[in-house]
Tab-separated table of C-alpha atoms in Angstrom:
chain	number	residue	atom	x	y	z
A	1	MET	CA	-20.704	-34.452	11.313
A	2	ASN	CA	-23.020	-31.735	10.159
A	3	LYS	CA	-22.557	-31.105	6.350
A	4	LEU	CA	-22.317	-27.296	6.771
A	5	LYS	CA	-19.761	-27.564	9.280
A	6	ILE	CA	-17.433	-29.733	6.766
A	7	ILE	CA	-18.309	-27.034	4.233
A	8	ALA	CA	-17.438	-24.376	6.154
A	9	LEU	CA	-14.179	-26.221	7.061
A	10	LEU	CA	-13.286	-26.731	3.513
A	11	LEU	CA	-13.869	-23.204	2.764
A	12	GLY	CA	-11.670	-21.878	5.690
A	13	LEU	CA	-9.042	-24.241	4.762
A	14	ILE	CA	-9.157	-22.961	1.030
A	15	LEU	CA	-8.953	-19.143	2.130
A	16	LEU	CA	-6.214	-19.965	4.548
A	17	GLY	CA	-4.325	-21.677	1.628
A	18	ILE	CA	-5.012	-18.470	-0.325
A	19	ASN	CA	-3.374	-16.452	2.344
A	20	VAL	CA	-0.512	-18.480	2.995
A	21	ALA	CA	0.436	-18.619	-0.697
A	22	GLY	CA	0.085	-14.627	-0.799
A	23	LEU	CA	2.948	-14.647	1.673
A	24	PHE	CA	5.359	-15.920	-1.034
A	25	ILE	CA	3.965	-14.321	-4.144
A	26	SER	CA	5.036	-10.836	-4.991
A	27	MET	CA	2.479	-8.328	-6.584
A	28	ARG	CA	5.140	-6.893	-8.663
A	29	ASN	CA	5.267	-8.514	-12.267
A	30	PRO	CA	8.761	-8.620	-13.697
A	31	ALA	CA	7.219	-7.814	-17.099
A	32	ILE	CA	7.067	-4.089	-15.888
A	33	TYR	CA	10.663	-3.762	-16.536
A	34	HIS	CA	9.887	-4.258	-20.266
A	35	GLU	CA	6.391	-2.663	-20.508
A	36	ALA	CA	6.209	-0.365	-23.578
A	37	LYS	CA	3.528	1.863	-22.194
A	38	VAL	CA	5.534	3.132	-19.364
A	39	ARG	CA	6.624	6.892	-19.446
A	40	ASP	CA	9.955	5.928	-21.208
A	41	LYS	CA	12.190	2.935	-21.494
A	42	ASP	CA	14.089	3.631	-18.183
A	43	ASP	CA	11.016	4.463	-16.327
A	44	ILE	CA	11.614	1.522	-13.910
A	45	THR	CA	15.026	-0.010	-13.074
A	46	LEU	CA	15.164	-0.834	-9.525
A	47	THR	CA	13.634	-3.907	-7.979
A	48	GLU	CA	11.442	-3.842	-4.898
A	49	ALA	CA	14.410	-4.926	-2.648
A	50	GLU	CA	16.592	-2.328	-4.260
A	51	LEU	CA	14.123	0.647	-3.784
A	52	LEU	CA	13.759	-0.521	-0.096
A	53	GLN	CA	17.544	-0.610	0.216
A	54	ALA	CA	18.082	3.036	-1.260
A	55	GLY	CA	15.084	4.189	1.040
A	56	GLU	CA	17.212	3.410	4.166
A	57	ARG	CA	18.999	6.564	5.508
A	58	ARG	CA	22.704	6.271	5.624
A	59	GLN	CA	24.530	7.144	8.556
A	60	GLY	CA	25.603	10.578	8.905
A	61	GLU	CA	23.631	11.391	5.594
A	62	SER	CA	22.170	15.224	5.617
A	63	THR	CA	18.504	15.700	5.271
A	64	GLU	CA	19.068	17.447	2.042
A	65	ALA	CA	21.107	14.487	0.644
A	66	TYR	CA	18.781	11.814	1.625
A	67	ILE	CA	15.715	13.672	0.172
A	68	LEU	CA	17.532	13.944	-3.273
A	69	ARG	CA	18.750	10.329	-3.386
A	70	LEU	CA	15.098	8.996	-2.297
A	71	ASN	CA	13.449	10.963	-4.872
A	72	ASP	CA	15.508	9.317	-7.607
A	73	ALA	CA	14.893	6.026	-6.185
A	74	VAL	CA	11.127	6.185	-5.959
A	75	ASN	CA	11.337	7.512	-9.472
A	76	LYS	CA	13.226	4.594	-10.665
A	77	GLY	CA	11.551	1.893	-8.416
A	78	ILE	CA	7.987	2.564	-9.379
A	79	ALA	CA	6.728	2.708	-13.146
A	80	HIS	CA	4.378	5.338	-14.365
A	81	TYR	CA	1.513	3.171	-15.515
A	82	TRP	CA	-2.131	2.988	-14.743
A	83	GLU	CA	-3.590	1.285	-18.022
A	84	ASP	CA	-6.535	-0.739	-18.030
A	85	GLU	CA	-4.617	-3.589	-19.558
A	86	GLY	CA	-2.715	-3.623	-16.446
A	87	ILE	CA	-5.561	-4.345	-14.057
A	88	ALA	CA	-4.840	-7.975	-13.872
A	89	LYS	CA	-1.425	-8.092	-15.537
A	90	TYR	CA	0.160	-5.530	-13.135
A	91	ASN	CA	-2.328	-6.265	-10.295
A	92	LEU	CA	-3.811	-2.650	-10.219
A	93	ARG	CA	-6.866	-4.644	-8.872
A	94	VAL	CA	-5.717	-6.156	-5.599
A	95	PRO	CA	-5.096	-9.684	-6.539
A	96	VAL	CA	-7.128	-12.614	-4.669
A	97	TYR	CA	-3.708	-14.176	-3.000
A	98	GLU	CA	-2.873	-10.580	-1.816
A	99	ASN	CA	-6.289	-9.774	0.020
A	100	TYR	CA	-9.403	-11.954	-1.099
A	101	LEU	CA	-11.611	-9.260	0.472
A	102	LEU	CA	-10.296	-6.239	-1.340
A	103	TYR	CA	-10.461	-8.360	-4.531
A	104	LEU	CA	-14.161	-8.993	-4.002
A	105	ALA	CA	-14.697	-5.218	-3.085
A	106	SER	CA	-13.286	-4.478	-6.635
A	107	TYR	CA	-16.416	-6.093	-8.059
A	108	ILE	CA	-18.826	-4.795	-5.621
A	109	ARG	CA	-17.341	-1.084	-5.639
A	110	PRO	CA	-15.415	-0.855	-8.730
A	111	ARG	CA	-15.179	3.074	-8.385
A	112	ASP	CA	-12.876	2.759	-5.306
A	113	TYR	CA	-11.290	-0.744	-5.714
A	114	ARG	CA	-11.060	-1.810	-9.384
A	115	LYS	CA	-7.664	0.234	-9.778
A	116	TYR	CA	-6.409	0.563	-6.200
A	117	GLU	CA	-3.858	2.680	-4.529
A	118	PHE	CA	-2.822	1.157	-1.034
A	119	TYR	CA	-2.935	3.325	2.015
A	120	ASN	CA	0.139	1.183	3.186
A	121	HIS	CA	3.048	2.550	0.982
A	122	TYR	CA	4.981	-0.668	1.228
A	123	LYS	CA	2.219	-2.450	-0.544
A	124	ASN	CA	2.463	0.074	-3.419
A	125	ILE	CA	6.161	-0.281	-3.476
A	126	GLU	CA	5.899	-4.348	-3.646
A	127	ARG	CA	3.545	-3.718	-6.871
A	128	GLY	CA	5.636	-1.200	-8.494
A	129	VAL	CA	3.230	0.585	-10.538
A	130	GLY	CA	1.327	3.896	-10.323
A	131	ILE	CA	0.843	7.436	-11.449
A	132	CYS	CA	2.149	10.530	-9.892
A	133	SER	CA	-0.220	10.284	-6.793
A	134	LEU	CA	1.082	6.890	-6.007
A	135	HIS	CA	4.612	8.237	-6.325
A	136	ALA	CA	3.761	10.936	-3.888
A	137	LEU	CA	2.484	8.587	-1.215
A	138	VAL	CA	5.375	6.376	-1.335
A	139	MET	CA	7.823	9.339	-1.191
A	140	ALA	CA	5.907	10.906	1.703
A	141	GLY	CA	5.553	7.569	3.606
A	142	MET	CA	9.258	6.728	3.179
A	143	LEU	CA	10.345	10.203	4.463
A	144	LYS	CA	8.113	9.945	7.398
A	145	ASP	CA	9.548	6.395	8.156
A	146	HIS	CA	13.103	7.782	8.229
A	147	GLY	CA	12.465	10.841	10.468
A	148	VAL	CA	11.615	13.434	7.590
A	149	ASP	CA	8.398	15.225	7.945
A	150	SER	CA	6.428	15.137	4.927
A	151	ARG	CA	3.232	16.486	3.117
A	152	ILE	CA	1.152	15.352	0.007
A	153	VAL	CA	0.367	18.261	-2.319
A	154	LEU	CA	-2.653	18.102	-4.712
A	155	LEU	CA	-2.315	20.259	-7.798
A	156	THR	CA	-4.455	20.580	-10.626
A	157	ASP	CA	-3.912	17.071	-12.674
A	158	HIS	CA	-0.723	16.470	-10.547
A	159	VAL	CA	0.189	15.225	-7.144
A	160	VAL	CA	3.669	15.987	-5.400
A	161	ALA	CA	4.871	15.804	-2.022
A	162	MET	CA	6.866	18.224	0.317
A	163	ALA	CA	9.804	17.348	2.692
A	164	GLU	CA	10.884	19.177	5.490
A	165	VAL	CA	14.629	19.915	5.119
A	166	ASP	CA	15.076	22.240	8.113
A	167	LYS	CA	12.808	21.817	11.161
A	168	GLU	CA	14.349	24.629	13.229
A	169	HIS	CA	13.929	27.219	10.175
A	170	ASN	CA	10.757	25.645	8.750
A	171	ARG	CA	12.252	25.040	5.425
A	172	TRP	CA	10.595	22.581	2.958
A	173	TRP	CA	11.289	21.298	-0.600
A	174	VAL	CA	8.621	20.173	-3.221
A	175	VAL	CA	9.628	16.672	-4.480
A	176	ASP	CA	8.108	15.300	-7.590
A	177	PRO	CA	9.261	11.749	-7.624
A	178	ASP	CA	6.966	11.160	-10.532
A	179	LEU	CA	9.256	13.379	-12.715
A	180	ALA	CA	12.312	12.580	-10.480
A	181	VAL	CA	12.454	16.391	-9.763
A	182	VAL	CA	13.252	18.359	-6.427
A	183	VAL	CA	12.169	21.793	-6.363
A	184	LYS	CA	14.200	23.631	-3.527
A	185	HIS	CA	11.389	25.824	-2.748
A	186	ASP	CA	8.209	25.345	-0.582
A	187	MET	CA	4.651	25.851	-1.942
A	188	ARG	CA	4.217	29.444	-0.625
A	189	GLU	CA	7.306	30.453	-2.479
A	190	ILE	CA	6.078	28.741	-5.679
A	191	GLU	CA	2.631	29.797	-5.636
A	192	ALA	CA	3.930	33.338	-5.490
A	193	ASN	CA	6.152	32.819	-8.340
A	194	THR	CA	5.602	29.696	-10.381
A	195	ASP	CA	8.864	30.424	-12.598
A	196	LEU	CA	10.820	29.053	-9.596
A	197	VAL	CA	10.309	25.511	-10.536
A	198	LYS	CA	11.309	25.855	-14.329
A	199	PRO	CA	15.041	25.479	-13.857
A	200	PHE	CA	14.591	22.206	-11.661
A	201	TYR	CA	12.685	20.810	-14.339
A	202	LEU	CA	14.728	22.039	-17.290
A	203	GLU	CA	17.761	20.533	-15.408
A	204	LYS	CA	16.042	17.195	-15.563
A	205	GLY	CA	15.961	17.349	-19.548
A	206	TYR	CA	12.226	18.316	-19.920
A	207	ALA	CA	11.118	20.446	-22.985
A	208	PRO	CA	10.568	23.969	-22.266
A	209	ASP	CA	6.964	23.678	-23.419
A	210	TYR	CA	6.335	20.782	-21.007
A	211	VAL	CA	7.894	22.497	-18.243
A	212	ASP	CA	5.772	25.506	-18.958
A	213	PHE	CA	2.907	23.249	-18.548
A	214	VAL	CA	4.020	21.985	-15.343
A	215	ALA	CA	4.696	25.219	-13.854
A	216	GLY	CA	1.077	26.190	-14.601
A	217	LEU	CA	-0.281	23.384	-12.551
A	218	TYR	CA	1.604	24.820	-9.621
A	219	GLY	CA	0.089	28.345	-10.123
A	220	SER	CA	-3.547	27.023	-10.337
A	221	GLU	CA	-5.974	27.891	-7.809
A	222	GLY	CA	-7.264	25.102	-5.580
A	223	ASN	CA	-3.731	23.613	-4.527
A	224	ARG	CA	-4.205	21.670	-1.419
A	225	VAL	CA	-1.539	20.374	1.248
A	226	PHE	CA	-2.252	17.306	3.159
A	227	ARG	CA	-0.480	16.362	6.165
A	228	ASP	CA	-0.527	12.565	5.470
A	229	VAL	CA	-2.292	9.668	3.491
A	230	ASN	CA	-5.312	9.909	6.156
A	231	GLU	CA	-6.035	13.435	4.937
A	232	TYR	CA	-5.154	12.861	1.326
A	233	LEU	CA	-7.235	9.523	0.765
A	234	PRO	CA	-10.870	8.996	2.045
A	235	TRP	CA	-10.308	7.658	5.739
A	236	LYS	CA	-13.091	5.043	5.175
A	237	LEU	CA	-10.858	3.315	2.621
A	238	GLY	CA	-8.149	3.279	4.966
A	239	VAL	CA	-10.114	1.661	7.635
A	240	VAL	CA	-11.460	-0.827	5.313
A	241	GLU	CA	-7.785	-1.691	4.022
A	242	TYR	CA	-6.447	-2.108	7.621
A	243	LEU	CA	-9.487	-4.179	8.896
A	244	SER	CA	-9.291	-6.298	5.661
A	245	TYR	CA	-5.810	-7.483	6.312
A	246	ILE	CA	-6.960	-8.603	9.728
A	247	MET	CA	-10.237	-10.119	8.618
A	248	ILE	CA	-8.475	-12.288	5.901
A	249	TRP	CA	-7.011	-14.307	8.651
A	250	VAL	CA	-9.878	-14.185	11.104
A	251	LEU	CA	-12.625	-15.453	8.685
A	252	PRO	CA	-10.868	-18.812	7.804
A	253	VAL	CA	-10.570	-19.484	11.580
A	254	MET	CA	-14.074	-18.570	12.290
A	255	LEU	CA	-15.256	-20.891	9.413
A	256	MET	CA	-12.973	-23.809	10.675
A	257	ALA	CA	-14.007	-23.144	14.225
A	258	PRO	CA	-17.405	-24.903	14.339
A	259	PHE	CA	-15.804	-28.284	12.939
A	260	ALA	CA	-12.839	-28.185	15.190
A	261	LEU	CA	-14.930	-27.599	18.350
A	262	SER	CA	-17.309	-30.549	17.297
A	263	TYR	CA	-14.455	-32.861	16.719
A	264	LEU	CA	-12.865	-31.942	20.034
A	265	SER	CA	-16.035	-32.456	21.761
A	266	ASN	CA	-16.684	-35.695	20.215
A	267	ARG	CA	-13.172	-36.869	21.118
A	268	TYR	CA	-13.649	-35.606	24.847
A	269	ARG	CA	-16.943	-37.724	25.106
A	270	ARG	CA	-15.429	-40.880	23.814
A	271	ARG	CA	-12.439	-40.725	26.182
A	272	LYS	CA	-14.628	-40.067	29.366
A	273	PRO	CA	-14.807	-43.088	31.258
A	274	VAL	CA	-18.302	-44.545	31.956
A	275	PRO	CA	-19.389	-46.301	35.097
A	276	ALA	CA	-19.935	-50.199	34.539
A	277	HIS	CA	-23.614	-51.131	34.829
A	278	GLY	CA	-24.451	-53.865	37.423
A	279	THR	CA	-21.522	-53.346	39.680
A	280	LEU	CA	-22.399	-54.338	43.229
A	281	GLN	CA	-22.047	-51.291	45.541
A	282	PRO	CA	-21.218	-51.854	49.138
A	283	ASP	CA	-24.282	-51.820	51.656
A	284	PHE	CA	-23.238	-49.450	54.363
A	285	ALA	CA	-26.694	-49.776	55.665
A	286	LYS	CA	-26.306	-53.142	57.238
A	287	GLY	CA	-24.873	-53.138	60.617
């Protein structure tokens, strides 16, 4: 058997084994619940399963109640953490068992992949760490999954989301899951009067000086509203992420295929009957 085919087979088996292992290994490191460098000691209290359960919309629950409850759940289910020390510890770099192609990309193109925010918000939930932008991505994604239209809003040095409270009357709220705040106004109202946000942040216990700072972020020029993650994040990265999760399974199959085809071909040739030499044939020419 050709040595290259054997080497390809072994590599394919290794990659396939990595993929299978990844199906059973969570990206969320339980140490995050005791990490000192999160925003505060109670920054993350919900497990991945608890956050997903809290994200389910209850029967008969109003849109307003769901938005408020989900915002608190996302805040408590994802730690505010994006330190270099967590690149490996908390899987800010996509681990090899999760997606070996994205793992390799973190070394080839570190600017985009060394610390990686997933397009797939459920992957962000699984990992359980991120800054304001990741909180907003998760919030917007979960809202849309449960029938509530959403937007992602880029402020100066902060990212929040918007949730549609009433479709008929085009009523929206700004939601800030990173800080566990829901501002019951839309961006047009807030940009016209940034003081509108202050009572909602003060109610959550933030210091007046910090609330003034946050209000200033809403009033800065250049605020942008994105319809979804495809607008907010570079679309090429989204395509790469989607295709990479397909290719991590296709590549092992492609690597193993030459060996498998050769093996099956040899088996077929060995089993094919061969006519015996020297067998007398009837002489039909004789009359």
